[in-house]
Amino acid sequence: MFMIEDQGGGRFELGGRLDAAQVETAEATLADASGTVLLDLAGLDYIASAGISVVLTLFKRLNSTGGNLRLINLS
């Protein structure tokens, strides 16, 4: 099971398994993210290549508009 919660202020908490089946959920939640975005990955048990693609796409989008992406609590 995958969970992504907008904590406000550009902070998102992710948990569970981010795989191909959950990409649409993650993309929809992160679609309006801008500026400095912080992804807290403490609860993330697994990330597939499709999930990594979501993170990389977000990074590229933010970077192109002068924003930043920060990842915390990686395991």
Coordinates of N, CA, C and O in Angstrom, one line a residue:
M1 N 0.8 -1.2 0.0 CA 0.0 0.0 0.0 C 0.9 1.2 0.0 O 1.9 1.3 0.7
F2 N 0.5 2.2 -0.8 CA 1.3 3.5 -0.9 C 0.5 4.6 -0.3 O -0.7 4.7 -0.4
M3 N 1.2 5.5 0.3 CA 0.6 6.7 0.9 C 1.5 7.9 0.6 O 2.7 7.9 0.7
I4 N 0.8 9.0 0.2 CA 1.5 10.3 0.1 C 0.6 11.4 0.6 O -0.6 11.5 0.3
E5 N 1.2 12.2 1.6 CA 0.4 13.2 2.2 C 1.1 14.5 2.1 O 2.3 14.7 2.3
D6 N 0.3 15.5 1.7 CA 0.8 16.9 1.7 C 0.8 17.5 3.1 O -0.3 17.6 3.7
Q7 N 1.9 17.7 3.6 CA 2.1 18.3 5.0 C 2.0 19.8 5.0 O 2.1 20.4 6.1
G8 N 1.9 20.4 3.9 CA 1.9 21.9 3.8 C 3.3 22.4 3.7 O 4.3 21.8 4.1
G9 N 3.4 23.6 3.2 CA 4.7 24.3 3.1 C 5.7 23.6 2.2 O 6.9 23.7 2.3
G10 N 5.2 22.8 1.2 CA 6.1 22.1 0.3 C 6.6 20.8 0.8 O 7.5 20.2 0.1
R11 N 6.1 20.3 1.9 CA 6.6 19.1 2.5 C 5.6 17.9 2.2 O 4.4 18.1 2.4
F12 N 6.1 16.8 1.7 CA 5.3 15.7 1.4 C 5.9 14.5 2.1 O 7.1 14.2 2.1
E13 N 5.0 13.7 2.7 CA 5.4 12.5 3.4 C 5.0 11.3 2.6 O 3.8 11.2 2.2
L14 N 5.9 10.4 2.3 CA 5.6 9.2 1.5 C 5.8 7.9 2.3 O 6.7 7.9 3.2
G15 N 5.0 6.9 2.1 CA 5.0 5.7 2.8 C 4.6 4.5 2.0 O 3.9 4.7 1.0
G16 N 5.0 3.3 2.4 CA 4.7 2.1 1.7 C 5.5 1.8 0.5 O 6.7 2.0 0.5
R17 N 4.9 1.4 -0.6 CA 5.6 1.0 -1.8 C 5.2 1.9 -3.0 O 4.0 1.9 -3.4
L18 N 6.2 2.6 -3.5 CA 5.9 3.4 -4.7 C 6.4 2.7 -5.9 O 7.6 2.6 -6.2
D19 N 5.4 2.0 -6.6 CA 5.7 1.3 -7.8 C 4.9 1.8 -9.0 O 4.2 2.8 -8.8
A20 N 4.9 1.1 -10.1 CA 4.2 1.5 -11.3 C 2.7 1.7 -11.0 O 2.1 2.6 -11.6
A21 N 2.1 0.9 -10.2 CA 0.7 1.0 -9.9 C 0.3 2.2 -9.1 O -0.9 2.6 -9.1
Q22 N 1.3 2.9 -8.5 CA 1.0 4.1 -7.7 C 1.5 5.4 -8.3 O 1.3 6.4 -7.7
V23 N 2.1 5.3 -9.5 CA 2.6 6.5 -10.1 C 1.6 7.6 -10.3 O 1.9 8.7 -10.0
E24 N 0.4 7.2 -10.8 CA -0.6 8.3 -11.1 C -1.0 9.0 -9.8 O -1.2 10.2 -9.8
T25 N -1.1 8.3 -8.7 CA -1.4 8.9 -7.4 C -0.3 9.9 -7.0 O -0.6 11.0 -6.6
A26 N 0.9 9.5 -7.1 CA 2.0 10.3 -6.7 C 2.1 11.5 -7.6 O 2.3 12.7 -7.1
E27 N 2.0 11.3 -8.9 CA 2.0 12.5 -9.9 C 0.9 13.5 -9.6 O 1.2 14.7 -9.6
A28 N -0.3 13.0 -9.3 CA -1.4 13.9 -9.1 C -1.2 14.7 -7.8 O -1.5 15.9 -7.8
T29 N -0.7 14.1 -6.8 CA -0.4 14.8 -5.5 C 0.7 15.8 -5.7 O 0.6 16.9 -5.1
L30 N 1.7 15.5 -6.5 CA 2.8 16.4 -6.6 C 2.7 17.4 -7.8 O 3.5 18.3 -8.0
A31 N 1.6 17.4 -8.5 CA 1.4 18.2 -9.7 C 1.5 19.7 -9.5 O 2.0 20.4 -10.3
D32 N 1.0 20.2 -8.4 CA 1.0 21.6 -8.1 C 2.2 22.0 -7.2 O 2.2 23.2 -6.8
A33 N 3.1 21.1 -6.9 CA 4.2 21.4 -6.0 C 5.1 22.4 -6.8 O 5.4 22.3 -7.9
S34 N 5.6 23.4 -6.0 CA 6.5 24.4 -6.6 C 7.4 24.9 -5.6 O 7.2 24.7 -4.4
G35 N 8.4 25.7 -6.0 CA 9.4 26.3 -5.1 C 10.3 25.2 -4.5 O 10.8 24.4 -5.3
T36 N 10.5 25.2 -3.2 CA 11.3 24.2 -2.6 C 10.4 23.1 -2.1 O 9.5 23.4 -1.3
V37 N 10.6 21.9 -2.5 CA 9.8 20.8 -2.2 C 10.6 19.8 -1.4 O 11.8 19.5 -1.8
L38 N 10.1 19.3 -0.3 CA 10.8 18.4 0.6 C 10.0 17.1 0.6 O 8.8 17.1 0.9
L39 N 10.6 16.0 0.2 CA 10.0 14.7 0.2 C 10.6 13.9 1.4 O 11.8 13.6 1.4
D40 N 9.8 13.6 2.4 CA 10.2 12.8 3.5 C 9.9 11.3 3.2 O 8.8 10.9 3.1
L41 N 11.0 10.5 3.1 CA 10.9 9.2 2.6 C 11.0 8.2 3.8 O 11.2 7.0 3.6
A42 N 10.8 8.6 5.0 CA 11.0 7.8 6.2 C 10.1 6.5 6.1 O 10.5 5.4 6.5
G43 N 8.9 6.7 5.7 CA 7.9 5.6 5.6 C 7.9 4.8 4.4 O 7.2 3.8 4.2
L44 N 8.8 5.1 3.4 CA 8.8 4.4 2.1 C 9.6 3.1 2.3 O 10.8 3.1 2.6
D45 N 8.9 2.0 2.0 CA 9.6 0.7 2.2 C 10.2 0.3 0.9 O 11.2 -0.5 0.9
Y46 N 9.7 0.7 -0.3 CA 10.2 0.3 -1.6 C 9.9 1.3 -2.6 O 8.8 2.0 -2.6
I47 N 10.9 1.5 -3.5 CA 10.6 2.4 -4.7 C 11.1 1.7 -5.9 O 12.3 1.4 -6.0
A48 N 10.2 1.5 -6.9 CA 10.6 0.9 -8.2 C 11.1 2.0 -9.1 O 11.1 3.2 -8.8
S49 N 11.6 1.6 -10.2 CA 12.1 2.5 -11.2 C 11.1 3.5 -11.7 O 11.4 4.7 -11.9
A50 N 9.8 3.1 -11.7 CA 8.7 4.0 -12.1 C 8.6 5.1 -11.0 O 8.3 6.2 -11.3
G51 N 8.8 4.7 -9.7 CA 8.7 5.7 -8.7 C 9.9 6.7 -8.7 O 9.7 7.9 -8.5
I52 N 11.1 6.1 -9.0 CA 12.2 7.0 -9.2 C 12.0 8.0 -10.3 O 12.4 9.2 -10.2
S53 N 11.3 7.5 -11.4 CA 11.0 8.4 -12.5 C 10.1 9.6 -12.0 O 10.3 10.7 -12.5
V54 N 9.2 9.3 -11.1 CA 8.3 10.4 -10.6 C 9.2 11.5 -9.9 O 9.0 12.7 -10.1
V55 N 10.1 11.0 -9.1 CA 11.0 11.9 -8.3 C 11.9 12.7 -9.3 O 12.0 13.9 -9.1
L56 N 12.4 12.0 -10.3 CA 13.3 12.7 -11.2 C 12.6 13.7 -12.1 O 13.0 14.8 -12.3
T57 N 11.4 13.4 -12.5 CA 10.5 14.3 -13.3 C 10.2 15.5 -12.4 O 10.2 16.7 -12.9
L58 N 9.9 15.3 -11.2 CA 9.6 16.4 -10.2 C 10.8 17.3 -10.1 O 10.7 18.5 -10.2
F59 N 12.0 16.7 -9.9 CA 13.2 17.4 -9.8 C 13.5 18.3 -11.0 O 13.8 19.5 -10.9
K60 N 13.3 17.7 -12.2 CA 13.6 18.5 -13.4 C 12.6 19.6 -13.6 O 13.0 20.7 -14.0
R61 N 11.3 19.4 -13.3 CA 10.3 20.5 -13.4 C 10.6 21.6 -12.4 O 10.6 22.8 -12.8
L62 N 10.9 21.3 -11.2 CA 11.3 22.3 -10.2 C 12.5 23.1 -10.6 O 12.6 24.3 -10.4
N63 N 13.5 22.3 -11.0 CA 14.8 22.9 -11.3 C 14.7 23.9 -12.5 O 15.3 25.0 -12.5
S64 N 13.8 23.6 -13.4 CA 13.6 24.5 -14.6 C 12.9 25.8 -14.3 O 13.0 26.8 -15.0
T65 N 12.3 25.8 -13.1 CA 11.6 27.0 -12.7 C 12.3 27.7 -11.5 O 11.7 28.5 -10.8
G66 N 13.5 27.3 -11.2 CA 14.2 27.9 -10.1 C 13.9 27.3 -8.7 O 14.4 27.8 -7.7
G67 N 13.2 26.2 -8.7 CA 12.9 25.5 -7.4 C 13.9 24.5 -7.0 O 14.9 24.3 -7.7
N68 N 13.7 23.9 -5.9 CA 14.6 22.9 -5.4 C 13.8 21.6 -4.9 O 12.7 21.8 -4.5
L69 N 14.5 20.5 -5.0 CA 13.9 19.3 -4.4 C 14.9 18.7 -3.4 O 16.0 18.6 -3.6
R70 N 14.3 18.5 -2.2 CA 15.1 17.9 -1.1 C 14.5 16.6 -0.7 O 13.3 16.5 -0.5
L71 N 15.3 15.6 -0.5 CA 14.9 14.3 -0.1 C 15.5 14.1 1.3 O 16.7 14.3 1.5
I72 N 14.6 13.7 2.3 CA 15.1 13.4 3.6 C 14.7 12.0 4.1 O 13.7 11.4 3.6
N73 N 15.4 11.5 5.1 CA 15.1 10.2 5.7 C 15.1 9.1 4.7 O 14.2 8.2 4.7
L74 N 16.1 9.1 3.8 CA 16.3 7.9 2.9 C 16.9 6.8 3.7 O 17.7 6.9 4.6
S75 N 16.5 5.6 3.3 CA 17.0 4.4 4.0 C 17.8 3.6 3.0 O 17.8 3.8 1.8

